[in-house]
Amino acid sequence: MIIKTYGLTKYYGKVRGVEDLDLEVEQGEIFGFLGPNGAGKTTTIRLLLDLIRPTKGHAEIFGLDTRRYSWQIRQRLGNVPGDDFLYEDMTGTELLDLLGRLHTGDHGARRQELAERLEIDLGRKIKGYSTGMKQKVTLIQALMNDPELLILDEPTSGLDPIMQQEVYDILLEEKARGKTVFLSSHILPEVERVCDRVGIVREGHLVDLEALPDLKRKKVRKMEVIFKEEIAPEMLTMDEVEVVSKEGRRVNLTVHGNVDKLIKRLAELEVEDVVFPEATLEDTFMTFYSHESHEVKK
């Protein structure tokens, strides 16, 4: 195990951060740490990085206690924080030079490759960068030292869809090289694209562990269909499909998991328009996790 936690708990006074978190992340996998904002994802990452201390419990990375061996662990990992702070008066190159001196070796070639892939001019002052450009600098500093482990808190925040896909490609390449990625996100499609397993966290508790195929079967989406003529709701009644409401020719549905049967049924009917956004984490949580106990499923 690359990451292992034992009853990891953090309270800020009376406010819960995380509680009794038992988590294992295996070498060579991309592990998604998934939950709504405020669920405890960032607190967990700060505990793993020894930026804050637990109320009780402890964690290990590379088999080393994260408190006793904090410096040694940080030499072997890359981190994208959720609330990064960059020195605004430096250029991108100057900042990365500074951070690069915290590690051994020459990382110039890797840094240049990442800058080209992420399409950023590192010669500009950071104070002139957009939010997305600052995120690119943060990603480069995490990746340029060829770390064994990446701990990423919302790594595609502020990036446009093209750059998001480039980041996904980079992470998959890192996995193919045997690296391990711990990816915190509240975006369900992001996790689906790259992760092998997912831990679901709610209100500071780990409520489920899922392999990606199992998570996809739990995925909940909403669909709005406008038919050319009114139809009886019973025509759409089938497994994994729920008719939520109907107004004239307009029908609102909730779709659980695979949409294949529904698509085939719609192909038999006269459809004028379909609105079918990507699944949201919120819909999935409301269906499967809003009333779960705080015990992890095995």
PDB file of C-alpha atoms in Angstrom:
ATOM      1  CA  MET A   1       0.000   0.000   0.000  1.00  0.00           C
ATOM      2  CA  ILE A   2       1.287   3.463  -0.898  1.00  0.00           C
ATOM      3  CA  ILE A   3      -1.201   5.269   1.379  1.00  0.00           C
ATOM      4  CA  LYS A   4      -2.789   3.769   4.470  1.00  0.00           C
ATOM      5  CA  THR A   5      -4.746   5.540   7.206  1.00  0.00           C
ATOM      6  CA  TYR A   6      -5.760   4.216  10.593  1.00  0.00           C
ATOM      7  CA  GLY A   7      -8.798   5.822  12.209  1.00  0.00           C
ATOM      8  CA  LEU A   8      -7.661   9.203  10.913  1.00  0.00           C
ATOM      9  CA  THR A   9      -9.673  11.936  12.635  1.00  0.00           C
ATOM     10  CA  LYS A  10      -9.480  15.720  12.620  1.00  0.00           C
ATOM     11  CA  TYR A  11     -11.696  18.156  14.498  1.00  0.00           C
ATOM     12  CA  TYR A  12     -11.354  21.942  14.337  1.00  0.00           C
ATOM     13  CA  GLY A  13     -12.663  22.679  17.793  1.00  0.00           C
ATOM     14  CA  LYS A  14     -16.151  21.209  17.649  1.00  0.00           C
ATOM     15  CA  VAL A  15     -16.254  21.228  13.850  1.00  0.00           C
ATOM     16  CA  ARG A  16     -15.697  17.870  12.161  1.00  0.00           C
ATOM     17  CA  GLY A  17     -13.086  17.610   9.434  1.00  0.00           C
ATOM     18  CA  VAL A  18     -12.790  13.830   8.996  1.00  0.00           C
ATOM     19  CA  GLU A  19     -13.571  11.032  11.403  1.00  0.00           C
ATOM     20  CA  ASP A  20     -12.347   7.429  11.721  1.00  0.00           C
ATOM     21  CA  LEU A  21     -10.999   7.355   8.172  1.00  0.00           C
ATOM     22  CA  ASP A  22      -9.541   3.955   7.219  1.00  0.00           C
ATOM     23  CA  LEU A  23      -8.237   4.153   3.675  1.00  0.00           C
ATOM     24  CA  GLU A  24      -5.846   2.137   1.503  1.00  0.00           C
ATOM     25  CA  VAL A  25      -4.379   3.231  -1.830  1.00  0.00           C
ATOM     26  CA  GLU A  26      -2.448   0.647  -3.825  1.00  0.00           C
ATOM     27  CA  GLN A  27       0.716   1.195  -5.824  1.00  0.00           C
ATOM     28  CA  GLY A  28       0.151   1.972  -9.494  1.00  0.00           C
ATOM     29  CA  GLU A  29      -3.513   2.936  -9.265  1.00  0.00           C
ATOM     30  CA  ILE A  30      -5.351   6.205  -9.733  1.00  0.00           C
ATOM     31  CA  PHE A  31      -7.553   6.461  -6.674  1.00  0.00           C
ATOM     32  CA  GLY A  32     -10.396   8.949  -6.743  1.00  0.00           C
ATOM     33  CA  PHE A  33     -11.379  10.591  -3.463  1.00  0.00           C
ATOM     34  CA  LEU A  34     -14.867  11.719  -4.265  1.00  0.00           C
ATOM     35  CA  GLY A  35     -17.351  13.818  -2.356  1.00  0.00           C
ATOM     36  CA  PRO A  36     -19.261  17.103  -2.336  1.00  0.00           C
ATOM     37  CA  ASN A  37     -17.592  20.306  -1.217  1.00  0.00           C
ATOM     38  CA  GLY A  38     -17.092  20.307   2.539  1.00  0.00           C
ATOM     39  CA  ALA A  39     -17.032  16.511   2.814  1.00  0.00           C
ATOM     40  CA  GLY A  40     -13.488  16.378   4.218  1.00  0.00           C
ATOM     41  CA  LYS A  41     -11.381  15.812   1.108  1.00  0.00           C
ATOM     42  CA  THR A  42      -8.988  18.733   1.596  1.00  0.00           C
ATOM     43  CA  THR A  43      -8.644  18.013   5.318  1.00  0.00           C
ATOM     44  CA  THR A  44      -7.584  14.458   4.477  1.00  0.00           C
ATOM     45  CA  ILE A  45      -4.941  15.685   2.048  1.00  0.00           C
ATOM     46  CA  ARG A  46      -3.556  18.173   4.557  1.00  0.00           C
ATOM     47  CA  LEU A  47      -3.305  15.389   7.128  1.00  0.00           C
ATOM     48  CA  LEU A  48      -1.488  13.139   4.652  1.00  0.00           C
ATOM     49  CA  LEU A  49       0.991  15.921   3.890  1.00  0.00           C
ATOM     50  CA  ASP A  50       1.503  16.671   7.606  1.00  0.00           C
ATOM     51  CA  LEU A  51       0.334  20.245   7.101  1.00  0.00           C
ATOM     52  CA  ILE A  52      -2.101  19.763   9.988  1.00  0.00           C
ATOM     53  CA  ARG A  53      -2.020  17.230  12.795  1.00  0.00           C
ATOM     54  CA  PRO A  54      -4.764  14.670  13.485  1.00  0.00           C
ATOM     55  CA  THR A  55      -6.967  14.750  16.540  1.00  0.00           C
ATOM     56  CA  LYS A  56      -6.448  11.001  16.671  1.00  0.00           C
ATOM     57  CA  GLY A  57      -5.358   8.171  14.400  1.00  0.00           C
ATOM     58  CA  HIS A  58      -2.438   8.277  11.994  1.00  0.00           C
ATOM     59  CA  ALA A  59      -1.431   7.766   8.371  1.00  0.00           C
ATOM     60  CA  GLU A  60       1.413   6.108   6.477  1.00  0.00           C
ATOM     61  CA  ILE A  61       2.797   6.862   3.016  1.00  0.00           C
ATOM     62  CA  PHE A  62       5.370   4.479   1.480  1.00  0.00           C
ATOM     63  CA  GLY A  63       5.060   2.559   4.749  1.00  0.00           C
ATOM     64  CA  LEU A  64       6.397   5.580   6.680  1.00  0.00           C
ATOM     65  CA  ASP A  65       4.539   7.464   9.391  1.00  0.00           C
ATOM     66  CA  THR A  66       3.507  10.814   7.907  1.00  0.00           C
ATOM     67  CA  ARG A  67       4.459  12.754  11.042  1.00  0.00           C
ATOM     68  CA  ARG A  68       7.831  11.155  11.846  1.00  0.00           C
ATOM     69  CA  TYR A  69       9.028  11.008   8.234  1.00  0.00           C
ATOM     70  CA  SER A  70       7.279  14.033   6.723  1.00  0.00           C
ATOM     71  CA  TRP A  71      10.378  15.408   4.970  1.00  0.00           C
ATOM     72  CA  GLN A  72      11.425  12.072   3.498  1.00  0.00           C
ATOM     73  CA  ILE A  73       7.894  11.478   2.182  1.00  0.00           C
ATOM     74  CA  ARG A  74       7.632  14.901   0.567  1.00  0.00           C
ATOM     75  CA  GLN A  75      10.829  14.248  -1.378  1.00  0.00           C
ATOM     76  CA  ARG A  76       9.042  11.395  -3.148  1.00  0.00           C
ATOM     77  CA  LEU A  77       5.672  12.961  -3.961  1.00  0.00           C
ATOM     78  CA  GLY A  78       4.125  15.791  -5.943  1.00  0.00           C
ATOM     79  CA  ASN A  79       1.190  17.817  -4.686  1.00  0.00           C
ATOM     80  CA  VAL A  80      -1.427  20.096  -6.214  1.00  0.00           C
ATOM     81  CA  PRO A  81      -3.060  21.902  -3.274  1.00  0.00           C
ATOM     82  CA  GLY A  82      -6.640  23.085  -3.319  1.00  0.00           C
ATOM     83  CA  ASP A  83      -5.670  26.583  -2.182  1.00  0.00           C
ATOM     84  CA  ASP A  84      -2.304  27.206  -3.774  1.00  0.00           C
ATOM     85  CA  PHE A  85      -0.337  30.398  -3.125  1.00  0.00           C
ATOM     86  CA  LEU A  86       2.160  31.575  -5.719  1.00  0.00           C
ATOM     87  CA  TYR A  87       4.727  34.362  -5.483  1.00  0.00           C
ATOM     88  CA  GLU A  88       3.093  36.948  -7.744  1.00  0.00           C
ATOM     89  CA  ASP A  89       6.233  38.988  -8.500  1.00  0.00           C
ATOM     90  CA  MET A  90       8.136  35.974  -9.843  1.00  0.00           C
ATOM     91  CA  THR A  91       7.934  34.610 -13.353  1.00  0.00           C
ATOM     92  CA  GLY A  92       6.766  31.049 -13.815  1.00  0.00           C
ATOM     93  CA  THR A  93      10.366  29.999 -14.534  1.00  0.00           C
ATOM     94  CA  GLU A  94      11.719  31.706 -11.414  1.00  0.00           C
ATOM     95  CA  LEU A  95       9.135  30.067  -9.190  1.00  0.00           C
ATOM     96  CA  LEU A  96       9.747  26.618 -10.640  1.00  0.00           C
ATOM     97  CA  ASP A  97      13.504  27.122 -10.297  1.00  0.00           C
ATOM     98  CA  LEU A  98      12.985  27.930  -6.625  1.00  0.00           C
ATOM     99  CA  LEU A  99      10.743  24.935  -5.989  1.00  0.00           C
ATOM    100  CA  GLY A 100      12.973  22.654  -8.042  1.00  0.00           C
ATOM    101  CA  ARG A 101      15.861  23.307  -5.651  1.00  0.00           C
ATOM    102  CA  LEU A 102      13.916  21.456  -2.979  1.00  0.00           C
ATOM    103  CA  HIS A 103      14.602  18.273  -4.967  1.00  0.00           C
ATOM    104  CA  THR A 104      17.740  16.713  -6.382  1.00  0.00           C
ATOM    105  CA  GLY A 105      18.493  16.387 -10.080  1.00  0.00           C
ATOM    106  CA  ASP A 106      17.951  18.473 -13.200  1.00  0.00           C
ATOM    107  CA  HIS A 107      14.275  18.732 -14.110  1.00  0.00           C
ATOM    108  CA  GLY A 108      14.526  21.341 -16.856  1.00  0.00           C
ATOM    109  CA  ALA A 109      13.630  19.041 -19.750  1.00  0.00           C
ATOM    110  CA  ARG A 110      10.569  17.647 -17.993  1.00  0.00           C
ATOM    111  CA  ARG A 111       9.450  21.136 -16.996  1.00  0.00           C
ATOM    112  CA  GLN A 112       9.731  22.370 -20.571  1.00  0.00           C
ATOM    113  CA  GLU A 113       7.809  19.376 -21.892  1.00  0.00           C
ATOM    114  CA  LEU A 114       4.970  20.015 -19.438  1.00  0.00           C
ATOM    115  CA  ALA A 115       4.908  23.750 -20.243  1.00  0.00           C
ATOM    116  CA  GLU A 116       4.528  22.950 -23.931  1.00  0.00           C
ATOM    117  CA  ARG A 117       1.788  20.398 -23.342  1.00  0.00           C
ATOM    118  CA  LEU A 118      -0.123  22.735 -21.035  1.00  0.00           C
ATOM    119  CA  GLU A 119       0.499  25.691 -23.371  1.00  0.00           C
ATOM    120  CA  ILE A 120       1.887  28.200 -20.894  1.00  0.00           C
ATOM    121  CA  ASP A 121       4.576  30.855 -21.233  1.00  0.00           C
ATOM    122  CA  LEU A 122       6.703  30.525 -18.085  1.00  0.00           C
ATOM    123  CA  GLY A 123       8.554  33.754 -18.832  1.00  0.00           C
ATOM    124  CA  ARG A 124       5.625  35.913 -17.740  1.00  0.00           C
ATOM    125  CA  LYS A 125       5.085  37.295 -14.247  1.00  0.00           C
ATOM    126  CA  ILE A 126       2.671  35.184 -12.226  1.00  0.00           C
ATOM    127  CA  LYS A 127       0.597  38.240 -11.278  1.00  0.00           C
ATOM    128  CA  GLY A 128      -0.349  38.508 -14.966  1.00  0.00           C
ATOM    129  CA  TYR A 129      -1.583  34.910 -15.149  1.00  0.00           C
ATOM    130  CA  SER A 130      -5.241  33.918 -15.232  1.00  0.00           C
ATOM    131  CA  THR A 131      -6.613  31.414 -12.706  1.00  0.00           C
ATOM    132  CA  GLY A 132      -6.192  28.609 -15.235  1.00  0.00           C
ATOM    133  CA  MET A 133      -2.572  29.583 -15.989  1.00  0.00           C
ATOM    134  CA  LYS A 134      -1.731  29.594 -12.273  1.00  0.00           C
ATOM    135  CA  GLN A 135      -3.216  26.105 -12.039  1.00  0.00           C
ATOM    136  CA  LYS A 136      -0.934  25.003 -14.873  1.00  0.00           C
ATOM    137  CA  VAL A 137       2.129  26.259 -12.964  1.00  0.00           C
ATOM    138  CA  THR A 138       0.937  24.351  -9.909  1.00  0.00           C
ATOM    139  CA  LEU A 139       0.543  21.191 -11.990  1.00  0.00           C
ATOM    140  CA  ILE A 140       4.024  21.569 -13.466  1.00  0.00           C
ATOM    141  CA  GLN A 141       5.638  21.933 -10.039  1.00  0.00           C
ATOM    142  CA  ALA A 142       3.889  18.767  -8.881  1.00  0.00           C
ATOM    143  CA  LEU A 143       4.959  16.709 -11.900  1.00  0.00           C
ATOM    144  CA  MET A 144       8.380  18.016 -12.884  1.00  0.00           C
ATOM    145  CA  ASN A 145      10.354  16.136 -10.218  1.00  0.00           C
ATOM    146  CA  ASP A 146       9.152  12.719 -11.439  1.00  0.00           C
ATOM    147  CA  PRO A 147       7.449  11.811  -8.123  1.00  0.00           C
ATOM    148  CA  GLU A 148       6.430   8.302  -7.135  1.00  0.00           C
ATOM    149  CA  LEU A 149       3.107   9.567  -5.776  1.00  0.00           C
ATOM    150  CA  LEU A 150       0.870  12.434  -6.853  1.00  0.00           C
ATOM    151  CA  ILE A 151      -1.600  13.886  -4.344  1.00  0.00           C
ATOM    152  CA  LEU A 152      -3.932  16.171  -6.274  1.00  0.00           C
ATOM    153  CA  ASP A 153      -6.716  18.328  -4.839  1.00  0.00           C
ATOM    154  CA  GLU A 154      -9.123  19.348  -7.631  1.00  0.00           C
ATOM    155  CA  PRO A 155      -6.257  19.380 -10.189  1.00  0.00           C
ATOM    156  CA  THR A 156      -8.272  20.610 -13.204  1.00  0.00           C
ATOM    157  CA  SER A 157      -9.897  23.535 -11.399  1.00  0.00           C
ATOM    158  CA  GLY A 158      -9.895  26.614 -13.642  1.00  0.00           C
ATOM    159  CA  LEU A 159      -8.827  24.746 -16.783  1.00  0.00           C
ATOM    160  CA  ASP A 160     -10.793  24.701 -20.025  1.00  0.00           C
ATOM    161  CA  PRO A 161     -12.029  21.323 -21.367  1.00  0.00           C
ATOM    162  CA  ILE A 162      -9.093  20.896 -23.765  1.00  0.00           C
ATOM    163  CA  MET A 163      -6.545  21.406 -20.995  1.00  0.00           C
ATOM    164  CA  GLN A 164      -8.542  19.182 -18.657  1.00  0.00           C
ATOM    165  CA  GLN A 165      -8.223  16.362 -21.181  1.00  0.00           C
ATOM    166  CA  GLU A 166      -4.479  16.998 -21.468  1.00  0.00           C
ATOM    167  CA  VAL A 167      -4.158  16.646 -17.690  1.00  0.00           C
ATOM    168  CA  TYR A 168      -6.134  13.384 -17.796  1.00  0.00           C
ATOM    169  CA  ASP A 169      -3.754  12.090 -20.486  1.00  0.00           C
ATOM    170  CA  ILE A 170      -0.727  13.026 -18.376  1.00  0.00           C
ATOM    171  CA  LEU A 171      -2.138  11.230 -15.327  1.00  0.00           C
ATOM    172  CA  LEU A 172      -2.824   8.092 -17.342  1.00  0.00           C
ATOM    173  CA  GLU A 173       0.756   8.214 -18.646  1.00  0.00           C
ATOM    174  CA  GLU A 174       2.040   8.486 -15.080  1.00  0.00           C
ATOM    175  CA  LYS A 175      -0.020   5.445 -14.121  1.00  0.00           C
ATOM    176  CA  ALA A 176       1.413   3.501 -17.081  1.00  0.00           C
ATOM    177  CA  ARG A 177       4.881   4.284 -15.680  1.00  0.00           C
ATOM    178  CA  GLY A 178       3.937   2.677 -12.376  1.00  0.00           C
ATOM    179  CA  LYS A 179       3.208   5.889 -10.495  1.00  0.00           C
ATOM    180  CA  THR A 180       0.365   6.235  -7.990  1.00  0.00           C
ATOM    181  CA  VAL A 181      -2.200   9.054  -8.041  1.00  0.00           C
ATOM    182  CA  PHE A 182      -4.509  10.152  -5.231  1.00  0.00           C
ATOM    183  CA  LEU A 183      -7.066  12.428  -6.890  1.00  0.00           C
ATOM    184  CA  SER A 184      -9.565  14.456  -4.882  1.00  0.00           C
ATOM    185  CA  SER A 185     -12.558  15.733  -6.843  1.00  0.00           C
ATOM    186  CA  HIS A 186     -16.228  16.602  -6.646  1.00  0.00           C
ATOM    187  CA  ILE A 187     -16.654  16.129 -10.421  1.00  0.00           C
ATOM    188  CA  LEU A 188     -18.023  12.686 -11.264  1.00  0.00           C
ATOM    189  CA  PRO A 189     -17.101  12.681 -15.010  1.00  0.00           C
ATOM    190  CA  GLU A 190     -13.506  13.618 -14.135  1.00  0.00           C
ATOM    191  CA  VAL A 191     -13.166  10.651 -11.814  1.00  0.00           C
ATOM    192  CA  GLU A 192     -14.753   8.325 -14.377  1.00  0.00           C
ATOM    193  CA  ARG A 193     -12.204   9.258 -17.023  1.00  0.00           C
ATOM    194  CA  VAL A 194      -9.077   8.290 -15.138  1.00  0.00           C
ATOM    195  CA  CYS A 195      -9.658   6.437 -11.867  1.00  0.00           C
ATOM    196  CA  ASP A 196      -9.413   2.720 -11.087  1.00  0.00           C
ATOM    197  CA  ARG A 197     -11.141   2.884  -7.712  1.00  0.00           C
ATOM    198  CA  VAL A 198     -13.058   5.526  -5.824  1.00  0.00           C
ATOM    199  CA  GLY A 199     -13.576   6.304  -2.157  1.00  0.00           C
ATOM    200  CA  ILE A 200     -16.820   8.109  -1.432  1.00  0.00           C
ATOM    201  CA  VAL A 201     -16.657  10.544   1.492  1.00  0.00           C
ATOM    202  CA  ARG A 202     -19.619  12.328   3.077  1.00  0.00           C
ATOM    203  CA  GLU A 203     -19.630  14.534   6.163  1.00  0.00           C
ATOM    204  CA  GLY A 204     -16.108  13.441   7.022  1.00  0.00           C
ATOM    205  CA  HIS A 205     -16.832   9.710   6.844  1.00  0.00           C
ATOM    206  CA  LEU A 206     -15.850   7.180   4.200  1.00  0.00           C
ATOM    207  CA  VAL A 207     -19.212   5.746   3.175  1.00  0.00           C
ATOM    208  CA  ASP A 208     -18.215   3.505   0.263  1.00  0.00           C
ATOM    209  CA  LEU A 209     -15.384   2.099  -1.805  1.00  0.00           C
ATOM    210  CA  GLU A 210     -16.149   1.424  -5.458  1.00  0.00           C
ATOM    211  CA  ALA A 211     -14.395   0.021  -8.486  1.00  0.00           C
ATOM    212  CA  LEU A 212     -15.175   2.228 -11.478  1.00  0.00           C
ATOM    213  CA  PRO A 213     -17.579  -0.237 -13.179  1.00  0.00           C
ATOM    214  CA  ASP A 214     -19.629  -0.391  -9.964  1.00  0.00           C
ATOM    215  CA  LEU A 215     -19.689   3.385  -9.629  1.00  0.00           C
ATOM    216  CA  LYS A 216     -20.882   3.741 -13.215  1.00  0.00           C
ATOM    217  CA  ARG A 217     -23.781   1.404 -12.485  1.00  0.00           C
ATOM    218  CA  LYS A 218     -24.807   3.694  -9.634  1.00  0.00           C
ATOM    219  CA  LYS A 219     -24.596   6.804 -11.770  1.00  0.00           C
ATOM    220  CA  VAL A 220     -27.808   8.841 -11.771  1.00  0.00           C
ATOM    221  CA  ARG A 221     -28.736  11.228 -14.576  1.00  0.00           C
ATOM    222  CA  LYS A 222     -31.713  13.375 -15.426  1.00  0.00           C
ATOM    223  CA  MET A 223     -33.197  13.497 -18.900  1.00  0.00           C
ATOM    224  CA  GLU A 224     -35.806  15.755 -20.435  1.00  0.00           C
ATOM    225  CA  VAL A 225     -37.512  14.460 -23.579  1.00  0.00           C
ATOM    226  CA  ILE A 226     -39.907  16.415 -25.781  1.00  0.00           C
ATOM    227  CA  PHE A 227     -42.016  14.204 -28.014  1.00  0.00           C
ATOM    228  CA  LYS A 228     -43.773  15.257 -31.200  1.00  0.00           C
ATOM    229  CA  GLU A 229     -47.011  13.980 -29.724  1.00  0.00           C
ATOM    230  CA  GLU A 230     -48.136  13.199 -26.188  1.00  0.00           C
ATOM    231  CA  ILE A 231     -47.339   9.690 -25.005  1.00  0.00           C
ATOM    232  CA  ALA A 232     -48.437   7.609 -22.043  1.00  0.00           C
ATOM    233  CA  PRO A 233     -45.773   7.549 -19.278  1.00  0.00           C
ATOM    234  CA  GLU A 234     -46.103   3.767 -19.198  1.00  0.00           C
ATOM    235  CA  MET A 235     -44.359   3.642 -22.579  1.00  0.00           C
ATOM    236  CA  LEU A 236     -41.128   4.652 -20.832  1.00  0.00           C
ATOM    237  CA  THR A 237     -41.505   2.446 -17.780  1.00  0.00           C
ATOM    238  CA  MET A 238     -38.593   0.027 -17.540  1.00  0.00           C
ATOM    239  CA  ASP A 239     -35.766  -0.996 -15.253  1.00  0.00           C
ATOM    240  CA  GLU A 240     -33.415   1.836 -14.317  1.00  0.00           C
ATOM    241  CA  VAL A 241     -35.783   4.541 -15.624  1.00  0.00           C
ATOM    242  CA  GLU A 242     -38.158   6.619 -13.515  1.00  0.00           C
ATOM    243  CA  VAL A 243     -40.726   9.048 -14.943  1.00  0.00           C
ATOM    244  CA  VAL A 244     -40.472  12.066 -12.636  1.00  0.00           C
ATOM    245  CA  SER A 245     -43.011  14.364 -14.275  1.00  0.00           C
ATOM    246  CA  LYS A 246     -44.985  14.906 -17.476  1.00  0.00           C
ATOM    247  CA  GLU A 247     -46.391  18.115 -18.934  1.00  0.00           C
ATOM    248  CA  GLY A 248     -47.988  17.651 -22.318  1.00  0.00           C
ATOM    249  CA  ARG A 249     -45.308  16.448 -24.713  1.00  0.00           C
ATOM    250  CA  ARG A 250     -42.502  17.110 -22.211  1.00  0.00           C
ATOM    251  CA  VAL A 251     -41.352  14.226 -19.973  1.00  0.00           C
ATOM    252  CA  ASN A 252     -38.705  14.410 -17.250  1.00  0.00           C
ATOM    253  CA  LEU A 253     -36.888  11.179 -16.397  1.00  0.00           C
ATOM    254  CA  THR A 254     -34.305   9.928 -13.934  1.00  0.00           C
ATOM    255  CA  VAL A 255     -31.964   7.320 -15.384  1.00  0.00           C
ATOM    256  CA  HIS A 256     -29.974   4.947 -13.175  1.00  0.00           C
ATOM    257  CA  GLY A 257     -26.868   3.330 -14.658  1.00  0.00           C
ATOM    258  CA  ASN A 258     -26.954   2.064 -18.238  1.00  0.00           C
ATOM    259  CA  VAL A 259     -29.018   4.093 -20.720  1.00  0.00           C
ATOM    260  CA  ASP A 260     -29.008   1.490 -23.494  1.00  0.00           C
ATOM    261  CA  LYS A 261     -32.577   0.249 -23.015  1.00  0.00           C
ATOM    262  CA  LEU A 262     -33.974   3.760 -22.816  1.00  0.00           C
ATOM    263  CA  ILE A 263     -32.178   4.897 -25.966  1.00  0.00           C
ATOM    264  CA  LYS A 264     -33.565   1.902 -27.863  1.00  0.00           C
ATOM    265  CA  ARG A 265     -37.081   2.705 -26.624  1.00  0.00           C
ATOM    266  CA  LEU A 266     -36.780   6.359 -27.625  1.00  0.00           C
ATOM    267  CA  ALA A 267     -35.642   5.282 -31.101  1.00  0.00           C
ATOM    268  CA  GLU A 268     -39.042   3.630 -31.512  1.00  0.00           C
ATOM    269  CA  LEU A 269     -40.887   6.886 -30.706  1.00  0.00           C
ATOM    270  CA  GLU A 270     -41.131  10.276 -32.410  1.00  0.00           C
ATOM    271  CA  VAL A 271     -38.802  12.548 -30.438  1.00  0.00           C
ATOM    272  CA  GLU A 272     -38.497  16.277 -31.047  1.00  0.00           C
ATOM    273  CA  ASP A 273     -35.697  17.085 -28.606  1.00  0.00           C
ATOM    274  CA  VAL A 274     -33.622  15.584 -25.788  1.00  0.00           C
ATOM    275  CA  VAL A 275     -31.720  17.298 -22.982  1.00  0.00           C
ATOM    276  CA  PHE A 276     -29.368  14.820 -21.291  1.00  0.00           C
ATOM    277  CA  PRO A 277     -26.570  16.474 -19.263  1.00  0.00           C
ATOM    278  CA  GLU A 278     -23.695  14.542 -17.753  1.00  0.00           C
ATOM    279  CA  ALA A 279     -24.350  12.774 -14.499  1.00  0.00           C
ATOM    280  CA  THR A 280     -23.787  14.933 -11.442  1.00  0.00           C
ATOM    281  CA  LEU A 281     -22.286  13.802  -8.196  1.00  0.00           C
ATOM    282  CA  GLU A 282     -25.112  15.515  -6.356  1.00  0.00           C
ATOM    283  CA  ASP A 283     -27.795  13.375  -8.025  1.00  0.00           C
ATOM    284  CA  THR A 284     -25.852  10.192  -7.339  1.00  0.00           C
ATOM    285  CA  PHE A 285     -25.307  11.176  -3.720  1.00  0.00           C
ATOM    286  CA  MET A 286     -28.967  12.006  -3.196  1.00  0.00           C
ATOM    287  CA  THR A 287     -29.930   8.561  -4.481  1.00  0.00           C
ATOM    288  CA  PHE A 288     -27.303   6.291  -2.941  1.00  0.00           C
ATOM    289  CA  TYR A 289     -25.486   8.068  -0.128  1.00  0.00           C
ATOM    290  CA  SER A 290     -27.730  10.643   1.532  1.00  0.00           C
ATOM    291  CA  HIS A 291     -29.016   8.130   4.092  1.00  0.00           C
ATOM    292  CA  GLU A 292     -26.086   5.686   4.199  1.00  0.00           C
ATOM    293  CA  SER A 293     -24.624   4.638   7.520  1.00  0.00           C
ATOM    294  CA  HIS A 294     -21.059   5.700   8.259  1.00  0.00           C
ATOM    295  CA  GLU A 295     -19.688   2.189   7.754  1.00  0.00           C
ATOM    296  CA  VAL A 296     -17.637   1.438   4.686  1.00  0.00           C
ATOM    297  CA  LYS A 297     -19.075  -1.244   2.407  1.00  0.00           C
ATOM    298  CA  LYS A 298     -16.812  -4.223   1.861  1.00  0.00           C
TER     299      LYS A 298
END
